[in-house]
């Protein structure tokens, strides 16, 4: 907080003023021990982001291998067991090792800064969360050298029981579930404790940034849903090794029990993966539209309602099972209901852009891409909720397209918005706008080319999880288009990887608040010092930085306007 | 980068995307209608599902166009310009209540429509006049060997349907036909290809022997999971001869992709001839097996009583 403008009159208030001028970026200690032993939420957050992004690239390579196999009918590039292992690892990696933990990574880095805290509530538990995640990933990927799991990320019993999958791959998967599960649980408790107890003075629940709202709800959902999965995975483990028969119908067990337990976790998991993405979008859009978020309370309330309803929709993954019609009807209606708060959020985001002055920076592009793609995933979700229609669409490429629109078009695009938005805060450097734009354009087109035609492939009768398909109808055409698109998507991701690596050294100095943003993380330096804040201002609205900038303007003499904060593109080197 | 090029570029990108989308839609519209909807063969349940799908589509398209249109309009119209001032609006309670209620009304309407369609999809009609008379043909019994929990096979109003037992096992579908007696051991069975009579209500009991499979012939309606320990059920009544392919739709192991199925509809007389032929085949095979057994037993010393 040292940069003092000498033209400014003596301070008329005890309120701290934001640092205005960009300075050179301070070197932080980078020895490997400083990372291994750290309990600093920012370092842990960075390690989360880097590790999970590495898993994202691994999962992406697995996806591309599958797309190569499916490019032409009756291909023999991969054998069935390799293909089954690939889609299992792809799904497991993307869910348990990428989307959920990278959101924890953003949460780790940003939440304490957003609420004006100096660290998380339990810094050592925070480090434990990260290392358990790393251990889970290690255990799971080590199975590559033995017998990788082949039963899908959902591991339906009885296929996953010892009689049909005797190899250790399923056990490695169960181990991953436990390790990443404990990691997420510990992390969720940490977030909950931090957000409820460590907010800046004046930051009531009505002034909590929307991203923090979503991380809070994410944590609650994790605490409610994960123990069910942990229990189910333990039952599976005892079925496999200790002679129990929870899922074996020939001994009085029940094969549908696994599905109920798995999806009781699995559907909240979808909202665990998408609600913080909503939060990122709710932070990014108002900043670049230069307009307050439209309907703050409605968006926060919709988050809570989605989480509540998200616990009541699990059996819509089971519409084709022999369940009574009344059960199917209940889960259709609950799934319909969840589309209402989700729709409200989309309307609110569009209304946020309405009558703003939209600056087309890369985070905004990804945010807008998110809205346009997530909308498609939301609408196809309504088709899937109509259970007689679901009987035709479920377990086909239509569903594959649907949830990739939600999880890639939704979560991943929001994650990229978050990367471009917070990279200046994390590193003190700007990412290149022009490379970012290219990355967005290639990813958007690549995504659409990959997944739009998969709806049609599914409706033509192509089921999921098949390593080959016959040359009937248009399947060969759809799959070739899809494969081409997937490589474009991959290139688009690599362009951002390149952007990140080059901007670490060459990026323009960001200064504390390059976007003129609304929330408190932009009050401190970029990157923030170890203690985050020397002083924490009193919070008077949901946009504390806007208040602070206004106050600075008010206190500045009109005849001598202050220099514009943050000369955004002063390229050094 | 030239500052003047900054704003037109995203707009150009958007228009290019829109154009590409439009061209793609135009190019695909002459193709089959199944490009945009599920398959629906000549059976009423599949056609009702298709109709229901199109009703949802009719609701979805205006919402899609409306929201994407508003989004694109906002991006073009409200991009940052010199002198433009962002409106500091924090919300509009009436508007927000309006679209919440509107969304709720839409999903309520969709739920009502679904319930209106459900009976015609779930409940089979009577066989047509040109169909097989199962009573006369002596195919009234149910071939289900063991009935688990789950869904009872539906019964048409006149109670006359051809009940076929569909059993999923790694990696083949086995069909057992009824034969009028209570012994399930002597019934006609077939693998992979299911032959059925046209204009006849065919009710399937679907089960699995090992892991979970899912019965799916796209043109014959939705898929129904075959879960060990449970019985699932569906039906179809095919109005014209033909052959329709499908395959297992639930991951069941390494050869999941090759667990295929075909439904072949033939006129009732042909069906009865096929059934009789199958029975002869099976009887001949049984006789051959019995002969072999006799030979084996004849070659052995007589068994000790009480041994």
Tab-separated table of N, CA and C in Angstrom, chain A residues 388-443:
chain	number	residue	atom	x	y	z
A	388	UNK	N	-40.928	-40.416	-20.899
A	388	UNK	CA	-41.090	-41.251	-22.090
A	388	UNK	C	-40.114	-40.868	-23.211
A	389	UNK	N	-39.821	-39.586	-23.316
A	389	UNK	CA	-38.827	-39.169	-24.314
A	389	UNK	C	-37.440	-39.642	-23.879
A	390	UNK	N	-37.212	-39.598	-22.564
A	390	UNK	CA	-35.933	-40.064	-22.020
A	390	UNK	C	-35.657	-41.518	-22.407
A	391	UNK	N	-36.718	-42.354	-22.476
A	391	UNK	CA	-36.501	-43.757	-22.846
A	391	UNK	C	-35.821	-43.857	-24.201
A	392	UNK	N	-36.108	-42.918	-25.084
A	392	UNK	CA	-35.424	-42.939	-26.379
A	392	UNK	C	-34.021	-42.344	-26.300
A	393	UNK	N	-33.846	-41.317	-25.467
A	393	UNK	CA	-32.609	-40.542	-25.537
A	393	UNK	C	-31.539	-41.013	-24.565
A	394	UNK	N	-31.939	-41.607	-23.444
A	394	UNK	CA	-30.952	-41.918	-22.422
A	394	UNK	C	-29.956	-42.945	-22.923
A	395	UNK	N	-28.737	-42.865	-22.373
A	395	UNK	CA	-27.663	-43.789	-22.743
A	395	UNK	C	-27.326	-43.759	-24.232
A	396	UNK	N	-27.624	-42.620	-24.891
A	396	UNK	CA	-27.191	-42.469	-26.273
A	396	UNK	C	-26.278	-41.242	-26.354
A	397	UNK	N	-25.807	-40.978	-27.559
A	397	UNK	CA	-24.963	-39.798	-27.746
A	397	UNK	C	-25.722	-38.497	-27.529
A	398	UNK	N	-27.060	-38.560	-27.534
A	398	UNK	CA	-27.820	-37.352	-27.183
A	398	UNK	C	-27.465	-36.914	-25.768
A	399	UNK	N	-27.385	-37.886	-24.870
A	399	UNK	CA	-27.040	-37.570	-23.477
A	399	UNK	C	-25.586	-37.097	-23.393
A	400	UNK	N	-24.725	-37.755	-24.164
A	400	UNK	CA	-23.314	-37.322	-24.183
A	400	UNK	C	-23.254	-35.851	-24.586
A	401	UNK	N	-23.995	-35.497	-25.637
A	401	UNK	CA	-24.012	-34.097	-26.074
A	401	UNK	C	-24.586	-33.208	-24.984
A	402	UNK	N	-25.712	-33.648	-24.391
A	402	UNK	CA	-26.373	-32.843	-23.360
A	402	UNK	C	-25.418	-32.485	-22.228
A	403	UNK	N	-24.754	-33.488	-21.656
A	403	UNK	CA	-23.987	-33.135	-20.453
A	403	UNK	C	-22.653	-32.499	-20.808
A	404	UNK	N	-22.197	-32.683	-22.059
A	404	UNK	CA	-21.005	-31.897	-22.419
A	404	UNK	C	-21.377	-30.435	-22.634
A	405	UNK	N	-22.590	-30.168	-23.123
A	405	UNK	CA	-23.031	-28.767	-23.188
A	405	UNK	C	-23.090	-28.162	-21.791
A	406	UNK	N	-23.481	-28.990	-20.801
A	406	UNK	CA	-23.567	-28.471	-19.434
A	406	UNK	C	-22.181	-28.357	-18.807
A	407	UNK	N	-21.374	-29.406	-18.975
A	407	UNK	CA	-20.111	-29.450	-18.231
A	407	UNK	C	-18.944	-28.822	-18.979
A	408	UNK	N	-18.938	-28.863	-20.299
A	408	UNK	CA	-17.870	-28.172	-21.041
A	408	UNK	C	-18.367	-26.786	-21.434
A	409	UNK	N	-19.486	-26.748	-22.179
A	409	UNK	CA	-20.047	-25.445	-22.536
A	409	UNK	C	-20.359	-24.631	-21.298
A	410	UNK	N	-20.784	-25.306	-20.233
A	410	UNK	CA	-21.050	-24.631	-18.969
A	410	UNK	C	-19.786	-24.491	-18.142
A	411	UNK	N	-19.481	-25.527	-17.366
A	411	UNK	CA	-18.406	-25.405	-16.373
A	411	UNK	C	-17.057	-25.025	-16.976
A	412	UNK	N	-16.639	-25.724	-18.053
A	412	UNK	CA	-15.274	-25.479	-18.546
A	412	UNK	C	-15.152	-24.064	-19.114
A	413	UNK	N	-16.165	-23.606	-19.829
A	413	UNK	CA	-16.083	-22.233	-20.337
A	413	UNK	C	-16.043	-21.240	-19.175
A	414	UNK	N	-16.793	-21.523	-18.118
A	414	UNK	CA	-16.741	-20.637	-16.953
A	414	UNK	C	-15.375	-20.704	-16.293
A	415	UNK	N	-14.796	-21.909	-16.247
A	415	UNK	CA	-13.460	-22.047	-15.663
A	415	UNK	C	-12.456	-21.228	-16.475
A	416	UNK	N	-12.599	-21.264	-17.796
A	416	UNK	CA	-11.695	-20.458	-18.633
A	416	UNK	C	-11.948	-18.965	-18.418
A	417	UNK	N	-13.213	-18.601	-18.254
A	417	UNK	CA	-13.499	-17.202	-17.914
A	417	UNK	C	-12.779	-16.844	-16.627
A	418	UNK	N	-12.821	-17.773	-15.656
A	418	UNK	CA	-12.156	-17.547	-14.377
A	418	UNK	C	-10.649	-17.442	-14.530
A	419	UNK	N	-10.078	-18.298	-15.373
A	419	UNK	CA	-8.627	-18.242	-15.593
A	419	UNK	C	-8.238	-16.876	-16.156
A	420	UNK	N	-8.967	-16.427	-17.181
A	420	UNK	CA	-8.602	-15.140	-17.796
A	420	UNK	C	-8.897	-13.977	-16.859
A	421	UNK	N	-9.920	-14.149	-16.017
A	421	UNK	CA	-10.313	-13.059	-15.117
A	421	UNK	C	-9.334	-12.919	-13.956
A	422	UNK	N	-8.951	-14.056	-13.352
A	422	UNK	CA	-8.151	-13.986	-12.126
A	422	UNK	C	-6.653	-14.168	-12.364
A	423	UNK	N	-6.247	-14.544	-13.566
A	423	UNK	CA	-4.813	-14.702	-13.823
A	423	UNK	C	-4.030	-13.448	-13.436
A	424	UNK	N	-4.512	-12.239	-13.779
A	424	UNK	CA	-3.766	-11.032	-13.381
A	424	UNK	C	-3.618	-10.914	-11.865
A	425	UNK	N	-4.639	-11.336	-11.130
A	425	UNK	CA	-4.544	-11.265	-9.665
A	425	UNK	C	-3.533	-12.277	-9.156
A	426	UNK	N	-3.549	-13.478	-9.750
A	426	UNK	CA	-2.718	-14.563	-9.235
A	426	UNK	C	-1.243	-14.337	-9.567
A	427	UNK	N	-0.968	-13.803	-10.759
A	427	UNK	CA	0.421	-13.701	-11.210
A	427	UNK	C	0.922	-12.272	-11.280
A	428	UNK	N	0.030	-11.318	-11.258
A	428	UNK	CA	0.453	-9.932	-11.455
A	428	UNK	C	0.653	-9.569	-12.918
A	429	UNK	N	0.369	-10.509	-13.810
A	429	UNK	CA	0.550	-10.271	-15.251
A	429	UNK	C	-0.792	-10.449	-15.962
A	430	UNK	N	-0.933	-9.703	-17.054
A	430	UNK	CA	-2.125	-9.889	-17.885
A	430	UNK	C	-1.889	-11.051	-18.851
A	431	UNK	N	-2.955	-11.788	-19.165
A	431	UNK	CA	-2.892	-12.719	-20.289
A	431	UNK	C	-3.106	-11.926	-21.558
A	432	UNK	N	-2.534	-12.411	-22.656
A	432	UNK	CA	-2.696	-11.703	-23.924
A	432	UNK	C	-4.155	-11.746	-24.359
A	433	UNK	N	-4.692	-10.578	-24.661
A	433	UNK	CA	-6.079	-10.503	-25.112
A	433	UNK	C	-6.257	-11.155	-26.475
A	434	UNK	N	-5.313	-10.896	-27.391
A	434	UNK	CA	-5.539	-11.410	-28.752
A	434	UNK	C	-5.423	-12.930	-28.772
A	435	UNK	N	-4.448	-13.483	-28.032
A	435	UNK	CA	-4.348	-14.949	-27.991
A	435	UNK	C	-5.585	-15.519	-27.293
A	436	UNK	N	-6.021	-14.819	-26.252
A	436	UNK	CA	-7.211	-15.267	-25.535
A	436	UNK	C	-8.420	-15.318	-26.444
A	437	UNK	N	-8.554	-14.315	-27.278
A	437	UNK	CA	-9.690	-14.288	-28.202
A	437	UNK	C	-9.641	-15.451	-29.189
A	438	UNK	N	-8.421	-15.713	-29.677
A	438	UNK	CA	-8.267	-16.857	-30.578
A	438	UNK	C	-8.650	-18.152	-29.875
A	439	UNK	N	-8.157	-18.278	-28.645
A	439	UNK	CA	-8.455	-19.493	-27.889
A	439	UNK	C	-9.968	-19.658	-27.757
A	440	UNK	N	-10.637	-18.562	-27.392
A	440	UNK	CA	-12.091	-18.633	-27.241
A	440	UNK	C	-12.754	-19.040	-28.555
A	441	UNK	N	-12.368	-18.371	-29.642
A	441	UNK	CA	-13.037	-18.643	-30.926
A	441	UNK	C	-12.834	-20.095	-31.347
A	442	UNK	N	-11.607	-20.595	-31.202
A	442	UNK	CA	-11.341	-21.978	-31.627
A	442	UNK	C	-12.086	-22.956	-30.723
A	443	UNK	N	-12.066	-22.666	-29.424
A	443	UNK	CA	-12.769	-23.566	-28.510
A	443	UNK	C	-14.273	-23.564	-28.777
